[in-house]
mmCIF file of C-alpha atoms and ligand atoms in Angstrom:
data_model
loop_
_atom_site.group_PDB
_atom_site.id
_atom_site.type_symbol
_atom_site.label_atom_id
_atom_site.label_comp_id
_atom_site.label_asym_id
_atom_site.label_seq_id
_atom_site.Cartn_x
_atom_site.Cartn_y
_atom_site.Cartn_z
ATOM 1 C CA MET A 1 -85.923 -28.530 170.846
ATOM 2 C CA LEU A 2 -88.330 -28.598 167.843
ATOM 3 C CA GLU A 3 -91.178 -28.213 170.141
ATOM 4 C CA GLN A 4 -89.615 -25.255 171.796
ATOM 5 C CA ILE A 5 -88.832 -23.467 168.506
ATOM 6 C CA LYS A 6 -92.329 -23.948 167.317
ATOM 7 C CA GLN A 7 -93.839 -22.618 170.598
ATOM 8 C CA THR A 8 -91.529 -19.475 170.548
ATOM 9 C CA ALA A 9 -92.182 -18.819 166.928
ATOM 10 C CA ASP A 10 -95.913 -19.116 167.330
ATOM 11 C CA PHE A 11 -95.825 -16.745 170.207
ATOM 12 C CA LEU A 12 -93.749 -14.176 168.216
ATOM 13 C CA LYS A 13 -95.992 -14.539 165.094
ATOM 14 C CA SER A 14 -98.959 -13.580 167.268
ATOM 15 C CA LYS A 15 -97.278 -10.535 168.394
ATOM 16 C CA ILE A 16 -95.691 -9.402 165.163
ATOM 17 C CA PRO A 17 -98.095 -7.675 162.683
ATOM 18 C CA SER A 18 -95.951 -8.364 159.603
ATOM 19 C CA GLN A 19 -94.008 -11.127 157.903
ATOM 20 C CA PRO A 20 -90.306 -10.139 158.096
ATOM 21 C CA GLU A 21 -87.858 -11.958 155.851
ATOM 22 C CA ILE A 22 -84.846 -10.119 157.031
ATOM 23 C CA GLY A 23 -83.399 -10.763 160.547
ATOM 24 C CA ILE A 24 -80.840 -8.482 162.217
ATOM 25 C CA ILE A 25 -78.669 -9.208 165.213
ATOM 26 C CA LEU A 26 -76.992 -6.164 166.832
ATOM 27 C CA GLY A 27 -73.773 -6.488 168.791
ATOM 28 C CA THR A 28 -72.678 -4.985 172.106
ATOM 29 C CA GLY A 29 -73.894 -1.380 172.274
ATOM 30 C CA LEU A 30 -74.750 -1.368 168.683
ATOM 31 C CA GLY A 31 -78.368 -0.345 169.010
ATOM 32 C CA ASN A 32 -78.107 2.727 166.885
ATOM 33 C CA LEU A 33 -79.826 0.904 163.960
ATOM 34 C CA VAL A 34 -82.935 0.630 166.083
ATOM 35 C CA THR A 35 -83.475 4.291 165.911
ATOM 36 C CA GLN A 36 -84.054 3.891 162.142
ATOM 37 C CA ILE A 37 -86.817 1.334 162.624
ATOM 38 C CA THR A 38 -90.303 2.643 162.395
ATOM 39 C CA ASP A 39 -93.718 1.027 163.219
ATOM 40 C CA LYS A 40 -91.907 -0.854 166.079
ATOM 41 C CA THR A 41 -93.252 -3.716 168.055
ATOM 42 C CA GLU A 42 -90.862 -4.283 170.951
ATOM 43 C CA ILE A 43 -90.777 -7.578 172.767
ATOM 44 C CA PRO A 44 -88.419 -7.922 175.736
ATOM 45 C CA TYR A 45 -86.520 -11.170 175.821
ATOM 46 C CA ASN A 46 -87.710 -11.856 179.322
ATOM 47 C CA THR A 47 -91.281 -12.106 178.047
ATOM 48 C CA ILE A 48 -90.494 -14.518 175.297
ATOM 49 C CA PRO A 49 -91.029 -18.195 176.092
ATOM 50 C CA ASN A 50 -87.880 -20.330 175.944
ATOM 51 C CA PHE A 51 -85.620 -17.286 175.357
ATOM 52 C CA PRO A 52 -82.484 -16.920 177.567
ATOM 53 C CA VAL A 53 -82.235 -13.509 179.290
ATOM 54 C CA SER A 54 -79.298 -11.309 178.202
ATOM 55 C CA THR A 55 -77.108 -10.111 181.131
ATOM 56 C CA VAL A 56 -74.272 -8.147 179.773
ATOM 57 C CA GLU A 57 -73.955 -4.441 180.152
ATOM 58 C CA GLY A 58 -74.858 -2.516 177.053
ATOM 59 C CA HIS A 59 -77.498 -4.824 175.949
ATOM 60 C CA SER A 60 -81.134 -3.959 176.474
ATOM 61 C CA GLY A 61 -82.253 -7.343 175.339
ATOM 62 C CA LYS A 62 -85.310 -7.130 173.246
ATOM 63 C CA LEU A 63 -86.676 -8.100 169.843
ATOM 64 C CA ILE A 64 -87.938 -5.374 167.668
ATOM 65 C CA ALA A 65 -90.192 -5.937 164.747
ATOM 66 C CA GLY A 66 -90.770 -3.099 162.421
ATOM 67 C CA LYS A 67 -89.737 -1.376 159.190
ATOM 68 C CA LEU A 68 -86.195 -0.413 158.159
ATOM 69 C CA GLY A 69 -86.211 1.785 155.139
ATOM 70 C CA GLY A 70 -89.734 0.652 154.754
ATOM 71 C CA VAL A 71 -88.945 -3.039 154.707
ATOM 72 C CA ASP A 72 -90.156 -5.343 157.382
ATOM 73 C CA VAL A 73 -87.335 -6.637 159.655
ATOM 74 C CA LEU A 74 -86.995 -8.491 162.947
ATOM 75 C CA ALA A 75 -84.030 -7.176 164.920
ATOM 76 C CA MET A 76 -82.413 -8.584 168.032
ATOM 77 C CA GLN A 77 -81.123 -5.733 170.171
ATOM 78 C CA GLY A 78 -78.538 -7.647 172.165
ATOM 79 C CA ARG A 79 -77.420 -11.161 171.861
ATOM 80 C CA PHE A 80 -76.679 -14.138 173.921
ATOM 81 C CA HIS A 81 -72.944 -14.633 174.398
ATOM 82 C CA TYR A 82 -71.232 -17.877 175.189
ATOM 83 C CA TYR A 83 -69.018 -16.146 177.904
ATOM 84 C CA GLU A 84 -72.230 -15.314 179.736
ATOM 85 C CA GLY A 85 -72.610 -19.033 180.500
ATOM 86 C CA TYR A 86 -75.198 -20.018 177.922
ATOM 87 C CA ASP A 87 -74.604 -23.172 175.986
ATOM 88 C CA MET A 88 -74.310 -22.977 172.220
ATOM 89 C CA LYS A 89 -77.904 -24.316 171.761
ATOM 90 C CA GLN A 90 -79.135 -21.263 173.876
ATOM 91 C CA VAL A 91 -76.804 -18.759 172.115
ATOM 92 C CA THR A 92 -78.222 -19.839 168.702
ATOM 93 C CA PHE A 93 -81.756 -20.520 169.729
ATOM 94 C CA PRO A 94 -83.060 -17.077 168.366
ATOM 95 C CA VAL A 95 -81.712 -17.879 164.969
ATOM 96 C CA ARG A 96 -83.705 -21.131 164.925
ATOM 97 C CA VAL A 97 -86.770 -19.255 165.846
ATOM 98 C CA MET A 98 -86.091 -16.538 163.246
ATOM 99 C CA LYS A 99 -86.008 -19.342 160.538
ATOM 100 C CA ALA A 100 -89.263 -20.677 161.902
ATOM 101 C CA ILE A 101 -90.786 -17.217 161.536
ATOM 102 C CA GLY A 102 -89.683 -16.958 157.862
ATOM 103 C CA ILE A 103 -86.390 -15.163 158.009
ATOM 104 C CA GLU A 104 -84.272 -15.761 154.783
ATOM 105 C CA THR A 105 -81.486 -13.302 155.302
ATOM 106 C CA LEU A 106 -79.570 -12.442 158.419
ATOM 107 C CA LEU A 107 -77.536 -9.289 159.052
ATOM 108 C CA VAL A 108 -75.205 -9.364 161.910
ATOM 109 C CA SER A 109 -72.984 -6.757 163.666
ATOM 110 C CA ASN A 110 -70.368 -6.932 166.349
ATOM 111 C CA ALA A 111 -67.342 -5.184 167.919
ATOM 112 C CA SER A 112 -63.979 -6.752 167.542
ATOM 113 C CA GLY A 113 -60.197 -6.326 167.939
ATOM 114 C CA GLY A 114 -58.364 -5.776 164.653
ATOM 115 C CA VAL A 115 -55.315 -7.889 164.177
ATOM 116 C CA ASN A 116 -54.678 -6.921 160.637
ATOM 117 C CA PRO A 117 -51.830 -4.284 160.818
ATOM 118 C CA GLY A 118 -53.616 -2.255 158.065
ATOM 119 C CA PHE A 119 -56.749 -1.665 160.149
ATOM 120 C CA GLU A 120 -57.495 1.380 162.223
ATOM 121 C CA ILE A 121 -59.659 1.887 165.214
ATOM 122 C CA GLY A 122 -63.186 2.744 164.103
ATOM 123 C CA ASP A 123 -62.857 0.767 160.769
ATOM 124 C CA LEU A 124 -65.957 -1.059 159.629
ATOM 125 C CA MET A 125 -64.937 -4.511 158.556
ATOM 126 C CA ILE A 126 -67.206 -6.440 156.186
ATOM 127 C CA ILE A 127 -66.955 -10.111 157.313
ATOM 128 C CA THR A 128 -65.806 -12.173 154.359
ATOM 129 C CA ASP A 129 -65.375 -15.434 156.347
ATOM 130 C CA HIS A 130 -64.903 -16.588 159.799
ATOM 131 C CA ILE A 131 -62.788 -19.063 161.884
ATOM 132 C CA ASN A 132 -64.709 -20.866 164.652
ATOM 133 C CA HIS A 133 -62.387 -20.788 167.659
ATOM 134 C CA PHE A 134 -65.016 -21.475 170.255
ATOM 135 C CA PRO A 135 -64.587 -24.613 172.411
ATOM 136 C CA GLU A 136 -68.193 -25.870 171.655
ATOM 137 C CA HIS A 137 -69.801 -26.324 168.306
ATOM 138 C CA PRO A 138 -73.503 -25.302 168.075
ATOM 139 C CA LEU A 139 -74.408 -28.219 165.777
ATOM 140 C CA ARG A 140 -72.668 -30.929 167.938
ATOM 141 C CA GLY A 141 -75.077 -33.605 168.979
ATOM 142 C CA LYS A 142 -78.266 -35.008 167.364
ATOM 143 C CA ASN A 143 -79.016 -33.350 163.974
ATOM 144 C CA TYR A 144 -82.617 -32.555 163.279
ATOM 145 C CA ASN A 145 -83.049 -33.033 159.589
ATOM 146 C CA GLU A 146 -86.037 -30.709 159.761
ATOM 147 C CA LEU A 147 -83.587 -27.964 160.731
ATOM 148 C CA GLY A 148 -80.803 -28.741 158.233
ATOM 149 C CA THR A 149 -78.248 -31.287 157.157
ATOM 150 C CA ARG A 150 -75.769 -33.226 159.295
ATOM 151 C CA PHE A 151 -72.684 -31.836 157.611
ATOM 152 C CA PRO A 152 -73.485 -28.336 156.400
ATOM 153 C CA ASP A 153 -71.444 -26.734 153.602
ATOM 154 C CA MET A 154 -69.667 -23.520 154.746
ATOM 155 C CA SER A 155 -68.032 -22.564 151.624
ATOM 156 C CA GLU A 156 -69.944 -19.281 151.410
ATOM 157 C CA ALA A 157 -70.803 -18.625 155.169
ATOM 158 C CA TYR A 158 -71.156 -14.907 154.310
ATOM 159 C CA SER A 159 -73.051 -14.180 151.050
ATOM 160 C CA LYS A 160 -70.725 -13.001 148.260
ATOM 161 C CA ASP A 161 -73.754 -11.263 146.640
ATOM 162 C CA LEU A 162 -74.496 -9.270 149.858
ATOM 163 C CA ILE A 163 -70.783 -8.436 150.354
ATOM 164 C CA ALA A 164 -70.634 -7.078 146.894
ATOM 165 C CA ARG A 165 -73.813 -4.998 147.270
ATOM 166 C CA ALA A 166 -72.672 -3.612 150.731
ATOM 167 C CA LYS A 167 -69.366 -2.522 149.216
ATOM 168 C CA LYS A 168 -71.149 -0.633 146.454
ATOM 169 C CA ILE A 169 -73.415 0.979 149.003
ATOM 170 C CA ALA A 170 -70.368 2.041 151.076
ATOM 171 C CA ALA A 171 -68.560 3.467 148.072
ATOM 172 C CA LYS A 172 -71.677 5.434 146.994
ATOM 173 C CA ASN A 173 -71.869 6.876 150.516
ATOM 174 C CA ASN A 174 -68.208 7.554 150.827
ATOM 175 C CA ILE A 175 -68.026 5.208 153.889
ATOM 176 C CA LYS A 176 -64.669 3.572 154.218
ATOM 177 C CA VAL A 177 -64.920 -0.166 154.693
ATOM 178 C CA VAL A 178 -62.293 -2.980 155.097
ATOM 179 C CA GLU A 179 -62.789 -6.643 154.538
ATOM 180 C CA GLY A 180 -61.588 -9.621 156.482
ATOM 181 C CA VAL A 181 -61.912 -12.847 158.370
ATOM 182 C CA TYR A 182 -63.450 -12.767 161.814
ATOM 183 C CA VAL A 183 -62.217 -15.091 164.412
ATOM 184 C CA GLY A 184 -64.814 -15.975 166.992
ATOM 185 C CA THR A 185 -63.509 -16.943 170.427
ATOM 186 C CA SER A 186 -65.021 -17.495 173.777
ATOM 187 C CA GLY A 187 -63.844 -14.556 175.920
ATOM 188 C CA PRO A 188 -64.542 -12.981 178.279
ATOM 189 C CA THR A 189 -60.917 -12.003 178.493
ATOM 190 C CA PHE A 190 -59.647 -9.785 175.753
ATOM 191 C CA GLU A 191 -56.483 -11.309 174.134
ATOM 192 C CA THR A 192 -53.032 -11.344 175.441
ATOM 193 C CA PRO A 193 -50.519 -9.951 173.026
ATOM 194 C CA ALA A 194 -49.355 -13.511 172.119
ATOM 195 C CA GLU A 195 -53.029 -14.482 171.418
ATOM 196 C CA TYR A 196 -53.565 -11.598 169.059
ATOM 197 C CA VAL A 197 -50.345 -12.659 167.114
ATOM 198 C CA TYR A 198 -51.710 -16.148 167.056
ATOM 199 C CA PHE A 199 -55.111 -15.068 165.707
ATOM 200 C CA ARG A 200 -53.385 -13.122 162.984
ATOM 201 C CA LYS A 201 -51.189 -16.092 162.075
ATOM 202 C CA ILE A 202 -54.060 -18.568 161.727
ATOM 203 C CA GLY A 203 -55.608 -16.189 159.152
ATOM 204 C CA GLY A 204 -57.751 -13.732 161.099
ATOM 205 C CA ASP A 205 -58.162 -9.977 160.501
ATOM 206 C CA ALA A 206 -60.270 -9.384 163.570
ATOM 207 C CA VAL A 207 -61.219 -11.197 166.777
ATOM 208 C CA GLY A 208 -64.272 -11.040 168.825
ATOM 209 C CA MET A 209 -66.621 -13.080 171.155
ATOM 210 C CA SER A 210 -69.674 -13.663 169.104
ATOM 211 C CA THR A 211 -71.295 -14.031 165.691
ATOM 212 C CA VAL A 212 -69.766 -17.320 164.599
ATOM 213 C CA PRO A 213 -72.260 -19.510 166.446
ATOM 214 C CA GLU A 214 -75.214 -17.624 165.063
ATOM 215 C CA VAL A 215 -73.844 -17.673 161.490
ATOM 216 C CA ILE A 216 -73.107 -21.385 161.616
ATOM 217 C CA VAL A 217 -76.711 -22.124 162.709
ATOM 218 C CA ALA A 218 -78.058 -19.654 160.055
ATOM 219 C CA ASN A 219 -76.079 -21.539 157.433
ATOM 220 C CA HIS A 220 -77.340 -24.798 158.736
ATOM 221 C CA ALA A 221 -80.865 -23.416 158.462
ATOM 222 C CA GLY A 222 -80.284 -22.185 154.811
ATOM 223 C CA ILE A 223 -80.361 -18.503 155.898
ATOM 224 C CA ARG A 224 -77.840 -16.364 153.985
ATOM 225 C CA CYS A 225 -75.643 -14.111 156.091
ATOM 226 C CA PHE A 226 -74.066 -10.799 156.073
ATOM 227 C CA GLY A 227 -71.909 -9.256 158.755
ATOM 228 C CA ILE A 228 -70.091 -6.111 159.703
ATOM 229 C CA SER A 229 -67.612 -5.852 162.570
ATOM 230 C CA ILE A 230 -66.595 -2.578 164.116
ATOM 231 C CA ILE A 231 -62.846 -2.508 164.867
ATOM 232 C CA THR A 232 -62.854 -1.034 168.389
ATOM 233 C CA ASP A 233 -59.226 -1.743 169.401
ATOM 234 C CA LEU A 234 -56.124 -3.098 167.798
ATOM 235 C CA GLY A 235 -54.304 -6.341 168.659
ATOM 236 C CA VAL A 236 -51.380 -5.448 166.465
ATOM 237 C CA PRO A 237 -47.877 -5.670 167.872
ATOM 238 C CA GLY A 238 -46.587 -2.169 168.782
ATOM 239 C CA LYS A 239 -50.230 -0.813 168.937
ATOM 240 C CA ILE A 240 -51.636 -3.014 171.731
ATOM 241 C CA ILE A 241 -52.914 -0.956 174.676
ATOM 242 C CA GLU A 242 -55.154 -1.733 177.551
ATOM 243 C CA VAL A 243 -58.796 -2.372 176.390
ATOM 244 C CA SER A 244 -61.904 -1.978 178.394
ATOM 245 C CA HIS A 245 -65.471 -2.786 177.657
ATOM 246 C CA GLU A 246 -66.381 0.889 177.987
ATOM 247 C CA GLU A 247 -63.755 1.913 175.298
ATOM 248 C CA VAL A 248 -65.106 -0.757 173.053
ATOM 249 C CA GLN A 249 -68.634 0.625 173.413
ATOM 250 C CA GLN A 250 -67.476 4.266 172.971
ATOM 251 C CA THR A 251 -65.742 3.424 169.612
ATOM 252 C CA GLY A 252 -68.718 1.432 168.586
ATOM 253 C CA ASN A 253 -70.976 4.401 169.278
ATOM 254 C CA SER A 254 -69.087 6.892 167.120
ATOM 255 C CA VAL A 255 -69.158 4.775 163.874
ATOM 256 C CA GLN A 256 -72.530 3.059 164.410
ATOM 257 C CA PRO A 257 -74.423 5.517 162.102
ATOM 258 C CA LEU A 258 -72.195 4.562 159.181
ATOM 259 C CA MET A 259 -72.874 0.938 159.703
ATOM 260 C CA THR A 260 -76.552 1.652 160.208
ATOM 261 C CA GLN A 261 -76.704 3.368 156.760
ATOM 262 C CA ILE A 262 -75.022 0.349 155.110
ATOM 263 C CA MET A 263 -77.391 -2.131 156.811
ATOM 264 C CA LYS A 264 -80.454 0.025 155.999
ATOM 265 C CA GLU A 265 -79.695 0.445 152.209
ATOM 266 C CA LEU A 266 -78.770 -3.280 152.050
ATOM 267 C CA THR A 267 -82.125 -4.125 153.498
ATOM 268 C CA VAL A 268 -83.978 -2.117 150.940
ATOM 269 C CA GLU A 269 -81.922 -3.615 148.080
ATOM 270 C CA ILE A 270 -82.515 -7.110 149.340
ATOM 271 C CA PHE A 271 -86.146 -6.458 149.391
ATOM 272 C CA LYS A 272 -86.144 -4.812 145.929
ATOM 273 C CA SER A 273 -84.139 -7.743 144.407
ATOM 274 C CA LYS A 274 -86.953 -10.071 145.510
ATOM 275 C CA GLU A 275 -89.731 -8.162 143.760
HETATM 276 N N1 HPA B 1 -60.931 -9.120 171.422
HETATM 277 C C1 HPA B 1 -62.099 -9.835 171.561
HETATM 278 N N2 HPA B 1 -63.232 -9.328 171.483
HETATM 279 C C2 HPA B 1 -63.405 -7.931 171.327
HETATM 280 C C3 HPA B 1 -62.282 -7.222 171.163
HETATM 281 C C4 HPA B 1 -60.968 -7.806 171.227
HETATM 282 O O1 HPA B 1 -59.905 -7.158 171.163
HETATM 283 N N3 HPA B 1 -62.720 -5.981 170.954
HETATM 284 C C5 HPA B 1 -64.072 -5.938 171.044
HETATM 285 N N4 HPA B 1 -64.468 -7.245 171.143
#
């Protein structure tokens, strides 16, 4: 694995003209942010050595290096989901590569079903914490000390500092945000009504099929994380209706520009706070 990470990182470094320190992973159909990236270098996943190839509809599957708000970023348009059949090492491989390239901060987005009765469809939820409900753990197996410690701390899986900054940015722009715990589960089924109730009871505010593996591996690698989830449907008793992938994408589309705005200003702030 170490050899593969190095090989892929070396390949990407040779293609990317800059040294990005901020990585971005965009969820299902959430490619709007890419329209704000300038000076783009696009690298399709299927040309990257050791990268799995994304299959799900709504994912164009490429890495994009460029500038967001003038700041160098490395964005993944489309991610690798566990439900597609990849194992957790494959799902999280790009995060390992990001670390090897020099990424220090990871911004992630996804679509999810809200189980908090106070949420509305189209809400942007700043992820304050997560519950790992996947059947496989990305760090199970041999630990490479070069990559991180055997028993990583997860007490601040999502950076409190970045959450506070994002909330200020949202308030300044009059963008409504909610906050909550994201439960990551394998899918590909959406939840039964009983499962939505269960995810609420165990402490979740929203449930989705991604993000948790990448954030675990990022924390293992010492990368700080920030995440936003777009609430595309509600798993709240009395409000549960049939959900489809298309509807999830449509809702995602309509509020994406607001999320993009937050991510963009946050990127600029992260950069400035390092100067
Ligand atoms: N459940 C799981 N994943 C999802 C949902 C949901 O209701 N909505 C969007 N992704």
